[in-house]
Amino acid sequence: MLPPGHIAGGYLTGKIASQFIPALNTPELLALTAFAGFLPDLDFFLVFIKAKKFVNTDESINHRTFLTHAPLLYLLLFVVCYLIFPEYRVLEFAFVIGTWSHIFIYTFSSDGIQWL
Ligand SMILES: [Zn+2]
């Protein structure tokens, strides 16, 4: 999926989540969920290093198998930050909601994603 799709997905997921977490319904936090929705795809730098070009036509390099697309990584980061920095819990929710929206969108794509 292209970056605008993930950014929109992060924003919309944040907007839906704000029905359950009203503090999330601010422009800044929704911008964070939108950015976090795109964040896992910043691994295109790793693809560049592996493929030696930005446009990857090598099907053996699938960025969805990278650690950046591991939902448990973001859940672990969320739990650790949630416990260590309780004053930033809304930010932490925005982060995990955005990153998981990225993974959730891939779940329904033809290639799928490795949830574990
Ligand atoms: Zn991705």
mmCIF file with all atom_site columns, C-alpha atoms and ligand atoms in Angstrom:
data_model
loop_
_atom_site.group_PDB
_atom_site.id
_atom_site.type_symbol
_atom_site.label_atom_id
_atom_site.label_alt_id
_atom_site.label_comp_id
_atom_site.label_asym_id
_atom_site.label_entity_id
_atom_site.label_seq_id
_atom_site.pdbx_PDB_ins_code
_atom_site.Cartn_x
_atom_site.Cartn_y
_atom_site.Cartn_z
_atom_site.occupancy
_atom_site.B_iso_or_equiv
_atom_site.pdbx_formal_charge
_atom_site.auth_seq_id
_atom_site.auth_comp_id
_atom_site.auth_asym_id
_atom_site.auth_atom_id
_atom_site.pdbx_PDB_model_num
ATOM   1   C  CA . MET A 1 1   ? 0.000   0.000   0.000  1.00 0.00 ? 1   MET A CA 1
ATOM   2   C  CA . LEU A 1 2   ? 1.156   3.509   -0.714 1.00 0.00 ? 2   LEU A CA 1
ATOM   3   C  CA . PRO A 1 3   ? 1.982   5.965   2.100  1.00 0.00 ? 3   PRO A CA 1
ATOM   4   C  CA . PRO A 1 4   ? -1.255  8.008   1.750  1.00 0.00 ? 4   PRO A CA 1
ATOM   5   C  CA . GLY A 1 5   ? -3.276  4.839   2.333  1.00 0.00 ? 5   GLY A CA 1
ATOM   6   C  CA . HIS A 1 6   ? -1.414  4.023   5.545  1.00 0.00 ? 6   HIS A CA 1
ATOM   7   C  CA . ILE A 1 7   ? -1.570  7.636   6.719  1.00 0.00 ? 7   ILE A CA 1
ATOM   8   C  CA . ALA A 1 8   ? -5.327  7.721   6.106  1.00 0.00 ? 8   ALA A CA 1
ATOM   9   C  CA . GLY A 1 9   ? -5.700  4.337   7.787  1.00 0.00 ? 9   GLY A CA 1
ATOM   10  C  CA . GLY A 1 10  ? -3.816  5.573   10.851 1.00 0.00 ? 10  GLY A CA 1
ATOM   11  C  CA . TYR A 1 11  ? -5.907  8.716   11.017 1.00 0.00 ? 11  TYR A CA 1
ATOM   12  C  CA . LEU A 1 12  ? -9.221  6.886   10.616 1.00 0.00 ? 12  LEU A CA 1
ATOM   13  C  CA . THR A 1 13  ? -8.261  4.276   13.176 1.00 0.00 ? 13  THR A CA 1
ATOM   14  C  CA . GLY A 1 14  ? -7.317  7.061   15.583 1.00 0.00 ? 14  GLY A CA 1
ATOM   15  C  CA . LYS A 1 15  ? -10.637 8.761   14.922 1.00 0.00 ? 15  LYS A CA 1
ATOM   16  C  CA . ILE A 1 16  ? -12.540 5.536   15.631 1.00 0.00 ? 16  ILE A CA 1
ATOM   17  C  CA . ALA A 1 17  ? -10.440 4.888   18.749 1.00 0.00 ? 17  ALA A CA 1
ATOM   18  C  CA . SER A 1 18  ? -11.219 8.396   19.981 1.00 0.00 ? 18  SER A CA 1
ATOM   19  C  CA . GLN A 1 19  ? -14.809 7.233   20.487 1.00 0.00 ? 19  GLN A CA 1
ATOM   20  C  CA . PHE A 1 20  ? -13.434 4.997   23.259 1.00 0.00 ? 20  PHE A CA 1
ATOM   21  C  CA . ILE A 1 21  ? -10.519 7.212   24.335 1.00 0.00 ? 21  ILE A CA 1
ATOM   22  C  CA . PRO A 1 22  ? -11.899 10.786  24.056 1.00 0.00 ? 22  PRO A CA 1
ATOM   23  C  CA . ALA A 1 23  ? -8.537  12.383  24.952 1.00 0.00 ? 23  ALA A CA 1
ATOM   24  C  CA . LEU A 1 24  ? -7.238  11.023  21.648 1.00 0.00 ? 24  LEU A CA 1
ATOM   25  C  CA . ASN A 1 25  ? -9.520  13.315  19.654 1.00 0.00 ? 25  ASN A CA 1
ATOM   26  C  CA . THR A 1 26  ? -7.096  16.218  19.179 1.00 0.00 ? 26  THR A CA 1
ATOM   27  C  CA . PRO A 1 27  ? -5.437  17.260  15.905 1.00 0.00 ? 27  PRO A CA 1
ATOM   28  C  CA . GLU A 1 28  ? -1.971  16.579  17.329 1.00 0.00 ? 28  GLU A CA 1
ATOM   29  C  CA . LEU A 1 29  ? -2.751  13.060  18.509 1.00 0.00 ? 29  LEU A CA 1
ATOM   30  C  CA . LEU A 1 30  ? -4.653  12.186  15.346 1.00 0.00 ? 30  LEU A CA 1
ATOM   31  C  CA . ALA A 1 31  ? -1.623  13.420  13.390 1.00 0.00 ? 31  ALA A CA 1
ATOM   32  C  CA . LEU A 1 32  ? 0.478   11.073  15.519 1.00 0.00 ? 32  LEU A CA 1
ATOM   33  C  CA . THR A 1 33  ? -1.801  8.109   14.754 1.00 0.00 ? 33  THR A CA 1
ATOM   34  C  CA . ALA A 1 34  ? -1.588  9.047   11.054 1.00 0.00 ? 34  ALA A CA 1
ATOM   35  C  CA . PHE A 1 35  ? 2.222   9.210   11.195 1.00 0.00 ? 35  PHE A CA 1
ATOM   36  C  CA . ALA A 1 36  ? 2.421   5.998   13.218 1.00 0.00 ? 36  ALA A CA 1
ATOM   37  C  CA . GLY A 1 37  ? 0.245   4.390   10.550 1.00 0.00 ? 37  GLY A CA 1
ATOM   38  C  CA . PHE A 1 38  ? 3.031   5.047   8.073  1.00 0.00 ? 38  PHE A CA 1
ATOM   39  C  CA . LEU A 1 39  ? 5.972   4.500   10.462 1.00 0.00 ? 39  LEU A CA 1
ATOM   40  C  CA . PRO A 1 40  ? 6.547   0.753   9.783  1.00 0.00 ? 40  PRO A CA 1
ATOM   41  C  CA . ASP A 1 41  ? 7.183   1.530   6.109  1.00 0.00 ? 41  ASP A CA 1
ATOM   42  C  CA . LEU A 1 42  ? 10.217  3.637   6.964  1.00 0.00 ? 42  LEU A CA 1
ATOM   43  C  CA . ASP A 1 43  ? 11.972  0.306   6.514  1.00 0.00 ? 43  ASP A CA 1
ATOM   44  C  CA . PHE A 1 44  ? 12.313  1.256   2.846  1.00 0.00 ? 44  PHE A CA 1
ATOM   45  C  CA . PHE A 1 45  ? 15.824  2.310   3.830  1.00 0.00 ? 45  PHE A CA 1
ATOM   46  C  CA . LEU A 1 46  ? 16.535  -1.339  4.685  1.00 0.00 ? 46  LEU A CA 1
ATOM   47  C  CA . VAL A 1 47  ? 15.090  -2.398  1.323  1.00 0.00 ? 47  VAL A CA 1
ATOM   48  C  CA . PHE A 1 48  ? 17.365  0.139   -0.341 1.00 0.00 ? 48  PHE A CA 1
ATOM   49  C  CA . ILE A 1 49  ? 20.374  -1.314  1.431  1.00 0.00 ? 49  ILE A CA 1
ATOM   50  C  CA . LYS A 1 50  ? 19.413  -4.879  0.462  1.00 0.00 ? 50  LYS A CA 1
ATOM   51  C  CA . ALA A 1 51  ? 18.251  -4.239  -3.101 1.00 0.00 ? 51  ALA A CA 1
ATOM   52  C  CA . LYS A 1 52  ? 20.657  -1.333  -3.811 1.00 0.00 ? 52  LYS A CA 1
ATOM   53  C  CA . LYS A 1 53  ? 17.745  0.622   -5.309 1.00 0.00 ? 53  LYS A CA 1
ATOM   54  C  CA . PHE A 1 54  ? 14.604  2.318   -4.004 1.00 0.00 ? 54  PHE A CA 1
ATOM   55  C  CA . VAL A 1 55  ? 12.229  0.566   -6.398 1.00 0.00 ? 55  VAL A CA 1
ATOM   56  C  CA . ASN A 1 56  ? 12.334  -3.069  -5.373 1.00 0.00 ? 56  ASN A CA 1
ATOM   57  C  CA . THR A 1 57  ? 11.506  -5.553  -8.098 1.00 0.00 ? 57  THR A CA 1
ATOM   58  C  CA . ASP A 1 58  ? 13.196  -8.455  -6.295 1.00 0.00 ? 58  ASP A CA 1
ATOM   59  C  CA . GLU A 1 59  ? 10.376  -10.572 -4.889 1.00 0.00 ? 59  GLU A CA 1
ATOM   60  C  CA . SER A 1 60  ? 12.746  -12.283 -2.459 1.00 0.00 ? 60  SER A CA 1
ATOM   61  C  CA . ILE A 1 61  ? 12.880  -9.020  -0.484 1.00 0.00 ? 61  ILE A CA 1
ATOM   62  C  CA . ASN A 1 62  ? 9.502   -8.560  1.190  1.00 0.00 ? 62  ASN A CA 1
ATOM   63  C  CA . HIS A 1 63  ? 9.502   -5.746  3.717  1.00 0.00 ? 63  HIS A CA 1
ATOM   64  C  CA . ARG A 1 64  ? 6.495   -7.289  5.438  1.00 0.00 ? 64  ARG A CA 1
ATOM   65  C  CA . THR A 1 65  ? 8.805   -9.951  6.841  1.00 0.00 ? 65  THR A CA 1
ATOM   66  C  CA . PHE A 1 66  ? 11.047  -7.331  8.473  1.00 0.00 ? 66  PHE A CA 1
ATOM   67  C  CA . LEU A 1 67  ? 10.951  -6.672  12.204 1.00 0.00 ? 67  LEU A CA 1
ATOM   68  C  CA . THR A 1 68  ? 9.343   -3.299  11.458 1.00 0.00 ? 68  THR A CA 1
ATOM   69  C  CA . HIS A 1 69  ? 6.163   -5.165  10.527 1.00 0.00 ? 69  HIS A CA 1
ATOM   70  C  CA . ALA A 1 70  ? 6.015   -7.302  13.685 1.00 0.00 ? 70  ALA A CA 1
ATOM   71  C  CA . PRO A 1 71  ? 2.904   -6.353  15.690 1.00 0.00 ? 71  PRO A CA 1
ATOM   72  C  CA . LEU A 1 72  ? 4.377   -7.797  18.871 1.00 0.00 ? 72  LEU A CA 1
ATOM   73  C  CA . LEU A 1 73  ? 7.292   -5.343  18.620 1.00 0.00 ? 73  LEU A CA 1
ATOM   74  C  CA . TYR A 1 74  ? 4.895   -2.394  18.799 1.00 0.00 ? 74  TYR A CA 1
ATOM   75  C  CA . LEU A 1 75  ? 2.864   -4.062  21.535 1.00 0.00 ? 75  LEU A CA 1
ATOM   76  C  CA . LEU A 1 76  ? 6.055   -4.605  23.550 1.00 0.00 ? 76  LEU A CA 1
ATOM   77  C  CA . LEU A 1 77  ? 7.118   -0.970  23.043 1.00 0.00 ? 77  LEU A CA 1
ATOM   78  C  CA . PHE A 1 78  ? 3.647   0.151   24.094 1.00 0.00 ? 78  PHE A CA 1
ATOM   79  C  CA . VAL A 1 79  ? 3.622   -1.967  27.264 1.00 0.00 ? 79  VAL A CA 1
ATOM   80  C  CA . VAL A 1 80  ? 7.127   -0.898  28.289 1.00 0.00 ? 80  VAL A CA 1
ATOM   81  C  CA . CYS A 1 81  ? 6.384   2.804   27.713 1.00 0.00 ? 81  CYS A CA 1
ATOM   82  C  CA . TYR A 1 82  ? 2.956   2.447   29.342 1.00 0.00 ? 82  TYR A CA 1
ATOM   83  C  CA . LEU A 1 83  ? 4.597   1.152   32.510 1.00 0.00 ? 83  LEU A CA 1
ATOM   84  C  CA . ILE A 1 84  ? 7.600   3.493   32.533 1.00 0.00 ? 84  ILE A CA 1
ATOM   85  C  CA . PHE A 1 85  ? 5.926   6.746   31.403 1.00 0.00 ? 85  PHE A CA 1
ATOM   86  C  CA . PRO A 1 86  ? 2.366   6.765   32.798 1.00 0.00 ? 86  PRO A CA 1
ATOM   87  C  CA . GLU A 1 87  ? 1.996   10.504  32.157 1.00 0.00 ? 87  GLU A CA 1
ATOM   88  C  CA . TYR A 1 88  ? 2.162   9.919   28.372 1.00 0.00 ? 88  TYR A CA 1
ATOM   89  C  CA . ARG A 1 89  ? -0.420  7.170   28.073 1.00 0.00 ? 89  ARG A CA 1
ATOM   90  C  CA . VAL A 1 90  ? -2.514  8.962   25.466 1.00 0.00 ? 90  VAL A CA 1
ATOM   91  C  CA . LEU A 1 91  ? 0.581   9.383   23.282 1.00 0.00 ? 91  LEU A CA 1
ATOM   92  C  CA . GLU A 1 92  ? 1.399   5.725   23.753 1.00 0.00 ? 92  GLU A CA 1
ATOM   93  C  CA . PHE A 1 93  ? -2.120  4.729   22.749 1.00 0.00 ? 93  PHE A CA 1
ATOM   94  C  CA . ALA A 1 94  ? -1.868  6.945   19.657 1.00 0.00 ? 94  ALA A CA 1
ATOM   95  C  CA . PHE A 1 95  ? 1.416   5.255   18.728 1.00 0.00 ? 95  PHE A CA 1
ATOM   96  C  CA . VAL A 1 96  ? 0.202   1.673   19.104 1.00 0.00 ? 96  VAL A CA 1
ATOM   97  C  CA . ILE A 1 97  ? -3.138  2.394   17.424 1.00 0.00 ? 97  ILE A CA 1
ATOM   98  C  CA . GLY A 1 98  ? -1.362  3.912   14.423 1.00 0.00 ? 98  GLY A CA 1
ATOM   99  C  CA . THR A 1 99  ? 1.222   1.176   14.036 1.00 0.00 ? 99  THR A CA 1
ATOM   100 C  CA . TRP A 1 100 ? -1.342  -1.563  14.464 1.00 0.00 ? 100 TRP A CA 1
ATOM   101 C  CA . SER A 1 101 ? -3.555  0.067   11.856 1.00 0.00 ? 101 SER A CA 1
ATOM   102 C  CA . HIS A 1 102 ? -0.662  -0.482  9.445  1.00 0.00 ? 102 HIS A CA 1
ATOM   103 C  CA . ILE A 1 103 ? -0.482  -4.168  10.316 1.00 0.00 ? 103 ILE A CA 1
ATOM   104 C  CA . PHE A 1 104 ? -4.271  -4.504  10.333 1.00 0.00 ? 104 PHE A CA 1
ATOM   105 C  CA . ILE A 1 105 ? -4.545  -3.096  6.804  1.00 0.00 ? 105 ILE A CA 1
ATOM   106 C  CA . TYR A 1 106 ? -1.979  -5.615  5.551  1.00 0.00 ? 106 TYR A CA 1
ATOM   107 C  CA . THR A 1 107 ? -3.939  -8.425  7.134  1.00 0.00 ? 107 THR A CA 1
ATOM   108 C  CA . PHE A 1 108 ? -6.553  -8.046  4.412  1.00 0.00 ? 108 PHE A CA 1
ATOM   109 C  CA . SER A 1 109 ? -4.106  -7.669  1.510  1.00 0.00 ? 109 SER A CA 1
ATOM   110 C  CA . SER A 1 110 ? -3.342  -10.508 -0.853 1.00 0.00 ? 110 SER A CA 1
ATOM   111 C  CA . ASP A 1 111 ? 0.130   -11.110 0.647  1.00 0.00 ? 111 ASP A CA 1
ATOM   112 C  CA . GLY A 1 112 ? -1.094  -10.931 4.231  1.00 0.00 ? 112 GLY A CA 1
ATOM   113 C  CA . ILE A 1 113 ? 1.245   -10.394 7.163  1.00 0.00 ? 113 ILE A CA 1
ATOM   114 C  CA . GLN A 1 114 ? 2.972   -12.573 9.738  1.00 0.00 ? 114 GLN A CA 1
ATOM   115 C  CA . TRP A 1 115 ? 1.194   -11.723 12.971 1.00 0.00 ? 115 TRP A CA 1
ATOM   116 C  CA . LEU A 1 116 ? 3.592   -13.792 15.051 1.00 0.00 ? 116 LEU A CA 1
HETATM 117 ZN ZN . ZN  B 2 .   ? 4.273   -1.709  5.416  1.00 0.00 ? 1   ZN  B ZN 1
#
